[in-house]
Short mmCIF file of C-alpha atoms in Angstrom, two decimals:
data_model
loop_
_atom_site.label_atom_id
_atom_site.label_comp_id
_atom_site.label_asym_id
_atom_site.label_seq_id
_atom_site.Cartn_x
_atom_site.Cartn_y
_atom_site.Cartn_z
CA MET A 1 82.58 149.25 54.82
CA LYS A 2 85.16 146.18 53.49
CA ARG A 3 86.87 147.57 57.01
CA LYS A 4 83.84 147.59 59.13
CA SER A 5 83.08 143.99 57.77
CA LEU A 6 86.63 142.76 58.10
CA SER A 7 87.07 144.01 61.75
CA SER A 8 83.58 142.45 62.74
CA CYS A 9 84.66 139.07 61.32
CA ASN A 10 88.23 139.19 63.43
CA VAL A 11 85.60 139.65 66.65
CA SER A 12 84.26 136.63 65.91
CA LEU A 13 87.12 134.37 64.71
CA GLY A 14 88.50 135.73 68.10
CA LEU A 15 85.54 134.95 70.27
CA LEU A 16 85.21 131.26 68.82
CA PHE A 17 89.07 130.85 69.64
CA THR A 18 88.74 131.68 73.19
CA ALA A 19 85.51 129.37 73.59
CA VAL A 20 87.09 126.55 71.90
CA ILE A 21 90.36 126.90 74.17
CA LEU A 22 88.46 127.18 77.34
CA LYS A 23 86.42 123.90 75.85
CA ALA A 24 89.31 121.86 75.79
CA VAL A 25 91.08 123.74 79.86
CA GLU A 26 87.30 122.43 81.02
CA SER A 27 87.98 118.81 79.31
CA ALA A 28 90.98 118.66 80.64
CA LYS A 29 90.45 119.29 84.17
CA GLY A 30 88.24 116.45 84.13
CA LYS A 31 90.24 114.49 83.02
CA TYR A 32 92.74 115.10 85.55
CA ALA A 33 89.30 115.39 88.11
CA HIS A 34 88.63 111.90 86.99
CA MET A 35 92.36 110.16 87.51
CA LEU A 36 92.68 112.32 90.99
CA PHE A 37 89.58 110.63 92.22
CA ASN A 38 90.78 106.88 90.88
CA GLU A 39 94.32 107.77 92.39
CA LEU A 40 92.85 108.95 96.10
CA PHE A 41 90.55 105.99 95.85
CA GLU A 42 91.90 103.39 95.16
CA ASP A 43 92.82 101.89 98.70
CA TYR A 44 90.85 104.16 100.53
CA SER A 45 88.53 103.45 103.66
CA ASN A 46 86.02 105.35 105.54
CA ALA A 47 85.39 103.17 108.23
CA LEU A 48 88.54 105.17 110.31
CA ARG A 49 90.15 108.06 111.66
CA PRO A 50 92.19 109.86 108.54
CA VAL A 51 95.25 110.25 110.83
CA GLU A 52 98.32 108.75 110.06
CA ASP A 53 99.12 108.21 114.38
CA THR A 54 96.36 106.45 116.12
CA ASP A 55 97.25 108.50 119.31
CA LYS A 56 96.92 111.87 117.35
CA VAL A 57 93.55 114.29 118.02
CA LEU A 58 91.67 114.89 115.31
CA ASN A 59 90.23 118.42 115.18
CA VAL A 60 87.27 118.95 114.01
CA THR A 61 86.13 122.44 113.39
CA LEU A 62 82.32 123.39 113.80
CA GLN A 63 79.80 126.26 112.52
CA ILE A 64 76.22 126.65 113.04
CA THR A 65 74.43 128.69 110.59
CA LEU A 66 70.90 129.93 111.73
CA SER A 67 67.87 130.18 109.21
CA GLN A 68 64.68 129.98 110.84
CA ILE A 69 62.78 128.99 113.83
CA LYS A 70 60.07 127.10 112.56
CA ASP A 71 57.98 126.63 115.63
CA MET A 72 58.49 127.21 119.56
CA ASP A 73 55.87 124.25 121.00
CA GLU A 74 55.71 125.64 125.01
CA ARG A 75 53.29 123.11 126.16
CA ASN A 76 55.83 119.81 125.23
CA GLN A 77 58.59 122.05 125.56
CA ILE A 78 60.70 121.74 121.97
CA LEU A 79 62.13 124.06 119.54
CA SER A 80 62.21 123.86 115.99
CA ALA A 81 64.77 125.59 114.43
CA TYR A 82 65.92 124.98 110.53
CA LEU A 83 70.54 124.97 110.75
CA TRP A 84 72.95 124.86 108.46
CA ILE A 85 76.26 123.11 109.79
CA ARG A 86 79.53 123.35 108.75
CA GLN A 87 82.44 121.02 109.77
CA SER A 88 85.72 121.09 108.63
CA TRP A 89 88.54 118.18 109.87
CA TYR A 90 92.40 116.94 107.54
CA ASP A 91 92.31 114.09 106.74
CA ALA A 92 95.47 112.66 105.93
CA TYR A 93 95.27 110.60 103.22
CA LEU A 94 93.53 112.51 100.66
CA LYS A 95 96.40 115.08 99.89
CA TRP A 96 97.94 115.15 96.11
CA ASP A 97 100.37 117.90 94.45
CA LYS A 98 98.05 120.16 92.62
CA ASP A 99 101.27 120.98 90.01
CA LYS A 100 100.58 117.16 89.08
CA TYR A 101 96.92 117.66 87.83
CA ASP A 102 96.96 121.06 86.16
CA GLY A 103 96.58 122.58 88.98
CA LEU A 104 93.41 121.48 90.18
CA ASP A 105 93.68 122.35 94.12
CA SER A 106 89.74 121.06 94.74
CA ILE A 107 87.09 118.75 93.81
CA ARG A 108 83.40 117.99 94.97
CA ILE A 109 82.70 114.34 96.07
CA PRO A 110 79.62 112.96 97.71
CA SER A 111 80.16 112.47 101.31
CA ASN A 112 79.63 108.95 102.08
CA LEU A 113 82.90 108.38 100.16
CA VAL A 114 84.60 110.10 103.16
CA TRP A 115 85.19 109.37 106.97
CA ARG A 116 83.14 112.07 108.75
CA PRO A 117 83.02 112.69 112.56
CA ASP A 118 79.46 111.17 113.63
CA ILE A 119 78.63 114.79 115.83
CA VAL A 120 75.06 114.81 116.73
CA LEU A 121 72.57 116.90 118.68
CA TYR A 122 72.78 115.80 122.36
CA ASN A 123 69.49 117.44 123.29
CA LYS A 124 67.47 116.33 120.00
CA ALA A 125 63.51 115.61 120.92
CA ASP A 126 62.56 114.54 117.71
CA ASP A 127 61.63 110.80 116.98
CA ASP A 128 63.19 110.78 113.56
CA PHE A 129 66.95 109.34 113.78
CA SER A 130 67.37 109.29 110.13
CA GLU A 131 71.10 109.73 108.94
CA PRO A 132 72.56 113.76 107.65
CA VAL A 133 71.64 114.48 104.58
CA ASN A 134 74.02 112.89 102.42
CA THR A 135 75.00 116.27 100.49
CA ASN A 136 79.08 116.64 98.65
CA VAL A 137 82.08 117.65 100.85
CA VAL A 138 84.47 120.00 99.40
CA LEU A 139 88.37 118.38 99.35
CA ARG A 140 91.19 120.60 99.04
CA TYR A 141 94.74 119.18 97.75
CA ASP A 142 95.71 119.92 101.36
CA GLY A 143 93.60 116.90 102.75
CA LYS A 144 91.11 119.69 104.15
CA ILE A 145 87.31 118.42 103.88
CA THR A 146 84.35 120.68 104.54
CA TRP A 147 81.01 119.55 104.61
CA ASP A 148 78.26 122.16 104.69
CA ALA A 149 74.36 119.96 105.35
CA PRO A 150 70.80 121.31 106.22
CA ALA A 151 69.30 119.82 109.14
CA ILE A 152 65.54 120.70 111.28
CA THR A 153 66.26 120.08 114.13
CA LYS A 154 63.78 119.39 117.14
CA SER A 155 65.80 119.93 121.01
CA SER A 156 64.30 119.95 124.10
CA CYS A 157 63.87 123.39 125.60
CA VAL A 158 63.18 124.32 129.44
CA VAL A 159 60.84 126.51 128.98
CA ASP A 160 59.67 128.89 132.03
CA VAL A 161 56.48 131.00 130.87
CA SER A 162 56.42 133.41 134.83
CA TYR A 163 55.93 136.72 132.42
CA PHE A 164 53.76 134.95 129.63
CA PRO A 165 53.59 136.83 126.97
CA PHE A 166 56.27 138.90 128.52
CA ASP A 167 59.42 136.37 128.61
CA SER A 168 63.03 135.50 127.05
CA GLN A 169 63.66 132.23 126.48
CA GLN A 170 67.53 130.30 126.20
CA CYS A 171 67.13 127.30 124.60
CA ASN A 172 70.25 125.30 123.77
CA LEU A 173 71.72 123.12 121.15
CA THR A 174 74.28 121.10 122.43
CA PHE A 175 76.76 119.33 119.84
CA GLY A 176 79.30 116.70 120.39
CA SER A 177 80.71 113.42 119.50
CA TRP A 178 78.74 110.42 119.98
CA THR A 179 81.37 107.72 120.09
CA TYR A 180 85.26 109.44 119.61
CA ASN A 181 86.21 111.05 123.51
CA GLY A 182 88.29 113.63 123.66
CA ASN A 183 91.54 111.98 122.84
CA GLN A 184 90.13 111.25 119.54
CA VAL A 185 87.99 114.04 118.09
CA ASP A 186 88.29 117.28 119.76
CA ILE A 187 85.61 120.36 118.60
CA ILE A 188 86.68 123.29 118.19
CA ASN A 189 84.23 126.62 117.72
CA SER A 190 84.90 128.61 114.15
CA LEU A 191 83.15 131.09 115.71
CA ASP A 192 81.77 132.79 119.25
CA SER A 193 78.81 132.23 118.50
CA GLY A 194 76.29 131.14 115.78
CA ASP A 195 75.92 133.14 112.52
CA LEU A 196 72.91 135.09 112.50
CA SER A 197 73.47 136.63 109.06
CA ASP A 198 71.27 134.46 107.33
CA PHE A 199 67.73 134.59 109.68
CA VAL A 200 64.69 135.21 108.67
CA GLU A 201 62.54 136.84 110.72
CA ASP A 202 59.95 135.49 112.55
CA VAL A 203 56.88 136.03 114.10
CA GLU A 204 56.59 135.62 117.07
CA TRP A 205 60.37 135.66 118.35
CA GLU A 206 62.69 137.69 118.35
CA ILE A 207 66.96 136.92 118.52
CA HIS A 208 68.80 138.84 120.96
CA GLY A 209 71.96 136.55 120.43
CA MET A 210 73.26 133.11 120.00
CA PRO A 211 77.03 132.39 121.85
CA ALA A 212 79.01 129.68 122.23
CA VAL A 213 80.73 127.31 124.52
CA LYS A 214 82.95 124.63 124.63
CA ASN A 215 82.82 122.33 127.31
CA VAL A 216 84.41 119.24 128.10
CA ILE A 217 82.58 117.08 130.38
CA THR A 218 84.27 113.53 132.16
CA TYR A 219 80.60 111.34 132.47
CA GLY A 220 80.68 108.68 135.57
CA CYS A 221 81.27 105.81 133.16
CA CYS A 222 84.54 106.67 131.41
CA SER A 223 87.34 108.73 132.12
CA GLU A 224 87.89 109.69 128.86
CA PRO A 225 87.20 113.28 128.53
CA TYR A 226 84.01 114.36 125.82
CA PRO A 227 83.96 117.91 124.41
CA ASP A 228 80.98 119.62 123.37
CA VAL A 229 79.66 122.70 121.73
CA THR A 230 76.73 124.75 122.97
CA PHE A 231 75.38 127.13 121.55
CA THR A 232 72.73 129.10 123.67
CA LEU A 233 69.38 130.99 121.41
CA ILE A 234 68.25 133.89 123.91
CA LEU A 235 64.90 134.55 122.87
CA LYS A 236 62.47 137.20 123.48
CA ARG A 237 58.88 136.66 122.66
CA LYS A 238 57.03 139.56 120.12
CA SER A 239 54.12 139.99 122.66
CA SER A 240 51.76 142.49 120.25
CA PHE A 241 49.25 139.23 119.53
CA TYR A 242 48.79 138.38 122.96
CA ILE A 243 48.24 141.80 124.55
CA PHE A 244 45.56 142.39 121.63
CA ASN A 245 44.16 139.06 122.34
CA LEU A 246 44.83 137.76 125.52
CA LEU A 247 45.38 140.89 127.89
CA LEU A 248 43.46 143.97 126.97
CA PRO A 249 39.52 142.21 125.84
CA CYS A 250 40.25 140.57 130.16
CA ILE A 251 41.24 144.22 131.37
CA LEU A 252 38.15 145.88 129.61
CA ILE A 253 36.03 142.83 131.08
CA SER A 254 37.59 143.85 134.62
CA PHE A 255 36.89 147.55 134.47
CA LEU A 256 33.18 146.68 133.10
CA ALA A 257 32.64 144.26 136.15
CA PRO A 258 32.37 147.19 138.90
CA LEU A 259 30.08 148.64 136.74
CA GLY A 260 27.97 146.00 137.99
CA PHE A 261 26.93 148.07 141.55
CA TYR A 262 25.62 151.12 139.63
CA LEU A 263 23.12 149.20 138.59
CA PRO A 264 20.08 149.66 139.76
CA ALA A 265 18.73 146.86 142.15
CA ASP A 266 15.22 146.75 140.36
CA SER A 267 16.73 145.67 137.12
CA GLY A 268 17.56 142.54 137.95
CA GLU A 269 20.58 141.95 135.93
CA LYS A 270 23.19 142.77 138.70
CA VAL A 271 24.40 138.87 139.78
CA SER A 272 23.87 138.13 136.18
CA LEU A 273 26.24 140.37 134.73
CA GLY A 274 28.80 139.42 137.54
CA VAL A 275 28.31 135.39 136.67
CA THR A 276 28.70 136.74 132.62
CA VAL A 277 31.80 137.90 133.28
CA LEU A 278 33.06 135.61 134.88
CA LEU A 279 32.42 132.80 132.53
CA ALA A 280 34.01 135.20 129.79
CA LEU A 281 37.32 135.37 132.54
CA THR A 282 37.15 131.48 132.24
CA VAL A 283 37.38 131.28 128.83
CA PHE A 284 40.55 133.33 128.43
CA GLN A 285 41.95 131.62 131.00
CA LEU A 286 41.34 128.27 129.41
CA MET A 287 42.89 129.29 126.14
CA VAL A 288 45.74 130.38 128.17
CA ALA A 289 45.98 126.75 129.87
CA GLU A 290 46.04 125.30 126.54
CA ILE A 291 49.23 127.03 125.43
CA MET A 292 50.62 126.71 128.76
CA PRO A 293 52.83 123.28 129.36
CA PRO A 294 50.80 121.61 132.78
CA SER A 295 54.15 123.35 135.50
CA GLU A 296 54.11 124.88 138.65
CA ASN A 297 55.27 128.15 136.98
CA VAL A 298 51.88 130.29 136.12
CA PRO A 299 52.23 132.43 133.94
CA LEU A 300 52.23 136.06 134.60
CA ILE A 301 48.69 136.87 132.35
CA GLY A 302 47.60 133.56 134.41
CA LYS A 303 47.73 135.25 137.58
CA TYR A 304 45.87 138.16 136.23
CA TYR A 305 42.86 136.53 134.72
CA ILE A 306 42.96 134.63 138.24
CA ALA A 307 43.21 137.67 140.68
CA THR A 308 39.92 139.01 138.50
CA MET A 309 38.59 136.43 139.04
CA THR A 310 38.52 136.31 142.78
CA MET A 311 37.77 139.96 142.56
CA ILE A 312 34.33 139.61 140.57
CA THR A 313 33.96 136.16 142.59
CA ALA A 314 33.60 138.59 145.36
CA SER A 315 32.01 140.97 143.66
CA THR A 316 28.47 138.98 142.74
CA ALA A 317 28.96 138.23 146.38
CA LEU A 318 29.17 141.33 147.82
CA THR A 319 25.65 142.44 145.58
CA ILE A 320 23.96 139.12 146.25
CA ILE A 321 24.16 140.53 150.11
CA ILE A 322 23.25 144.00 149.51
CA MET A 323 20.23 143.41 147.26
CA ASN A 324 19.24 141.43 150.45
CA LEU A 325 19.99 144.90 152.17
CA HIS A 326 17.66 146.59 149.86
CA HIS A 327 14.66 144.44 149.76
CA CYS A 328 14.58 144.73 153.55
CA GLY A 329 10.50 146.16 153.92
CA SER A 330 8.64 146.60 156.66
CA GLU A 331 9.44 143.51 158.57
CA ALA A 332 12.56 144.59 159.20
CA LYS A 333 14.68 146.42 162.25
CA PRO A 334 15.83 149.75 162.03
CA VAL A 335 18.99 150.76 160.81
CA PRO A 336 21.39 150.87 163.48
CA GLN A 337 22.36 154.34 164.56
CA TRP A 338 26.04 153.62 163.52
CA ALA A 339 24.16 152.94 159.81
CA ARG A 340 22.44 156.22 160.62
CA VAL A 341 25.94 158.15 161.45
CA VAL A 342 28.54 156.73 159.08
CA ILE A 343 26.64 155.82 156.14
CA LEU A 344 23.39 157.63 155.37
CA ASP A 345 25.44 160.96 156.95
CA TYR A 346 28.67 160.94 155.93
CA MET A 347 29.53 157.97 153.19
CA SER A 348 25.99 159.62 151.58
CA LYS A 349 27.83 162.65 150.91
CA ILE A 350 31.60 161.43 150.07
CA PHE A 351 29.48 159.40 147.51
CA PHE A 352 26.86 161.66 146.38
CA VAL A 353 23.64 159.00 147.14
CA TYR A 354 20.12 161.08 147.04
CA ASP A 355 17.32 159.75 148.63
CA VAL A 356 16.27 156.45 146.58
CA GLY A 357 14.05 158.16 144.24
CA GLU A 358 15.78 161.31 143.56
CA ASN A 359 17.79 162.84 140.89
CA CYS A 360 20.79 164.89 140.62
CA THR A 361 18.89 167.90 138.95
CA SER A 362 15.48 167.63 141.12
CA PRO A 363 16.42 166.19 144.38
CA LYS A 364 12.95 167.85 145.78
CA ARG A 365 9.97 165.71 144.88
CA GLU A 366 6.80 167.39 144.10
CA LYS A 367 4.18 166.72 146.80
CA GLU A 368 7.36 168.11 149.34
CA GLU A 369 7.77 171.33 147.55
CA GLU A 370 4.29 172.18 147.69
CA CYS A 371 4.36 171.38 151.44
CA ARG A 372 7.06 173.45 151.29
CA LEU A 373 6.06 176.70 149.91
CA GLU A 374 2.50 176.51 152.12
CA GLY A 375 4.76 177.47 154.84
CA GLY A 376 7.02 174.21 155.74
CA ASP A 377 4.60 172.60 158.01
CA GLY A 378 1.27 173.40 155.60
CA CYS A 379 0.88 169.50 155.06
CA GLN A 380 0.37 169.69 158.91
CA ARG A 381 -1.79 173.04 159.62
CA ARG A 382 -4.45 171.00 157.34
CA HIS A 383 -4.12 168.15 158.99
CA LYS A 384 -5.17 170.03 162.57
CA GLU A 385 -7.78 171.42 160.74
CA VAL A 386 -9.53 168.82 159.53
CA ARG A 387 -9.74 167.56 163.01
CA SER A 388 -10.32 170.48 164.70
CA SER A 389 -13.23 171.18 162.73
CA LEU A 390 -14.77 167.87 163.52
CA SER A 391 -13.78 168.04 167.43
CA ASN A 392 -15.65 171.49 166.89
CA ARG A 393 -18.30 169.55 165.76
CA ASN A 394 -18.15 167.33 168.29
CA ASP A 395 -17.82 169.19 171.09
CA ASP A 396 -21.32 171.24 169.88
CA CYS A 397 -23.35 167.58 169.70
CA ASN A 398 -22.37 167.09 173.66
CA LEU A 399 -24.12 170.83 173.52
CA ARG A 400 -26.98 170.29 171.74
CA GLU A 401 -27.21 167.40 174.59
CA LYS A 402 -27.44 168.77 177.05
CA LEU A 403 -29.45 171.12 176.27
CA ASN A 404 -31.84 169.56 174.86
CA GLY A 405 -32.19 167.67 178.35
CA ASN A 406 -32.50 170.94 179.96
CA LEU A 407 -35.33 171.72 177.45
CA ASN A 408 -36.91 168.69 177.98
CA LYS A 409 -37.04 169.10 181.85
CA SER A 410 -38.00 172.84 181.35
CA TYR A 411 -40.52 172.45 178.71
CA GLY A 412 -41.19 168.85 178.26
CA VAL A 413 -39.95 168.49 174.45
CA ARG A 414 -41.21 165.71 172.31
CA GLY A 415 -39.19 162.42 172.42
CA GLU A 416 -38.57 161.93 168.77
CA ASN A 417 -36.64 165.43 168.20
CA ILE A 418 -34.68 164.32 171.06
CA ARG A 419 -33.68 160.47 169.56
CA GLU A 420 -32.69 162.74 166.45
CA THR A 421 -30.15 164.59 167.75
CA VAL A 422 -28.99 162.05 169.75
CA ASN A 423 -28.69 160.22 166.35
CA CYS A 424 -26.90 162.65 164.49
CA CYS A 425 -23.65 163.39 167.47
CA SER A 426 -24.10 159.71 167.22
CA CYS A 427 -22.67 160.03 163.83
CA TYR A 428 -19.81 162.37 163.90
CA LYS A 429 -18.41 160.58 166.78
CA MET A 430 -18.13 157.45 164.55
CA LEU A 431 -16.92 159.68 161.95
CA ILE A 432 -14.20 160.57 164.34
CA LYS A 433 -12.62 157.20 164.93
CA ASN A 434 -12.75 156.08 161.56
CA ILE A 435 -10.75 158.96 160.40
CA GLU A 436 -8.62 158.55 163.31
CA TYR A 437 -8.08 154.99 162.72
CA ILE A 438 -6.96 155.87 158.89
CA ALA A 439 -4.88 158.33 159.97
CA ASN A 440 -2.98 156.28 162.24
CA CYS A 441 -2.46 153.41 159.66
CA VAL A 442 -1.03 155.91 157.15
CA ARG A 443 1.20 157.19 159.78
CA ASP A 444 2.25 153.27 160.33
CA HIS A 445 2.07 152.89 156.67
CA LYS A 446 4.44 155.83 156.27
CA ALA A 447 6.87 154.93 159.17
CA ASN A 448 7.34 151.11 157.40
CA ARG A 449 7.99 152.63 154.05
CA ALA A 450 10.40 155.39 155.79
CA LYS A 451 12.10 152.11 157.55
CA GLY A 452 12.48 150.46 154.20
CA ILE A 453 13.71 153.63 152.49
CA GLU A 454 16.38 153.81 154.78
CA TRP A 455 17.95 150.13 154.26
CA LYS A 456 17.20 150.91 150.62
CA LYS A 457 20.02 154.55 150.53
CA VAL A 458 21.59 152.52 152.66
CA ALA A 459 21.76 149.68 149.85
CA LYS A 460 23.01 152.38 147.42
CA VAL A 461 25.55 154.03 149.20
CA MET A 462 27.39 150.67 149.58
CA ASP A 463 26.92 149.63 145.80
CA ARG A 464 28.84 153.21 144.99
CA PHE A 465 31.38 152.57 148.18
CA PHE A 466 32.15 149.02 146.51
CA MET A 467 32.42 149.95 143.02
CA TRP A 468 35.05 152.32 143.54
CA ILE A 469 37.10 150.44 145.42
CA PHE A 470 36.61 147.37 142.86
CA PHE A 471 37.68 150.08 140.36
CA VAL A 472 40.49 151.21 142.11
CA MET A 473 41.50 147.73 142.63
CA VAL A 474 40.97 146.65 138.68
CA PHE A 475 43.17 150.04 138.07
CA PHE A 476 45.98 148.67 140.27
CA MET A 477 46.03 144.96 139.13
CA SER A 478 46.59 146.44 135.69
CA VAL A 479 49.48 148.67 136.81
CA LEU A 480 51.09 145.54 138.27
CA ILE A 481 51.25 143.40 135.64
CA ILE A 482 52.62 146.09 133.29
CA GLY A 483 55.45 147.02 135.64
CA LYS A 484 56.08 143.44 136.07
CA ALA A 485 56.61 142.77 132.28
CA ALA A 486 58.81 145.77 132.10
#
């Protein structure tokens, strides 16, 4: 037990001694850091370029790290991004011998105490012209200064929405010195592209790269070159949200529009359906117009909406024309011969259109079925039998009149019996005339009704024809928009 207590005491004393030594070292480091800071900035000025020879170029190394895309405003064509900007350069007046300061090789000081390059974002689109974030810089013994500063940038970006919502965008971030030319401050790429290792995935955009290119431009005002570094952010839109909220409802509504031709003309809802579908597409078109910039480039989904709205307008106009054909009455002209052959004979069979009032299961009406069972012309036979019986009675009346005349001459029958016979025969004649008048009226009514039925069948065949035509058009438009997107 005594040995264990002695060993634990030794360990405690060792730890205490190590902590005292580390504290003393840190105190010494802090002391040397204060001494170094006072000596370095005693006669230092951050107003001029830190070079010993004014004709010498100061190289600034630039590195951009993309952390997050905050927003892409297509309507105003502004890209908002969260960046980490790293700049490094050598200051000829901030060097020291680290051996004189107990091996102190670097210190961290506020960035406003040293000279900083005035590198700015050329295509900035922000109203706020505030100074960069005043973070610390890391100063090494050899004069190298590294300045890491976060920044939320708003840059102008030319947005091409021709293939929205399946579009890709390329936004440039151009950095360069605002006042120094290439003979004074030169910018060097730290990497061939922007750093995307710490990028936070965006819900709307995919990053396909961020290449960096150095450009040296000579402007018309000055003969000196002005270098800059342009980072091109390649973005690909995630289209799932727009497919399910803008494109898919439009496709479903488009397939609903041709069904207006399938509605019965007597329902009174054919034109109402077309107008309702047209209004629904107008709402979706306005939603897309609020997102897109007011440019000449109409987005792909906007073209699809316009084509669909044009198709629905044409279908509504055709529906009105076909309804006029359907309601042609007895005053209308008969169906032309070419329409009988083309529409009633051929197209009705192709589109499986039966007579008006018939259906697929019982194409024959009961009355026609009864006439067929009676022998084909049973109905007409019945009508002929009625007329023959009445004509026989008329012949009997004429025969009776002749016989009564002969009897009157031969035997002198009384005048009352003769008058009764004549009155009876005249009643039969009037009855025959009335029946013939009624039969003619029924025959004319059936002819006029048959004329209206033919026009209704023509309208029904044309409805089916345009229904399939518009179904094919909607299908090919949907395939076309998907093919262009691919």
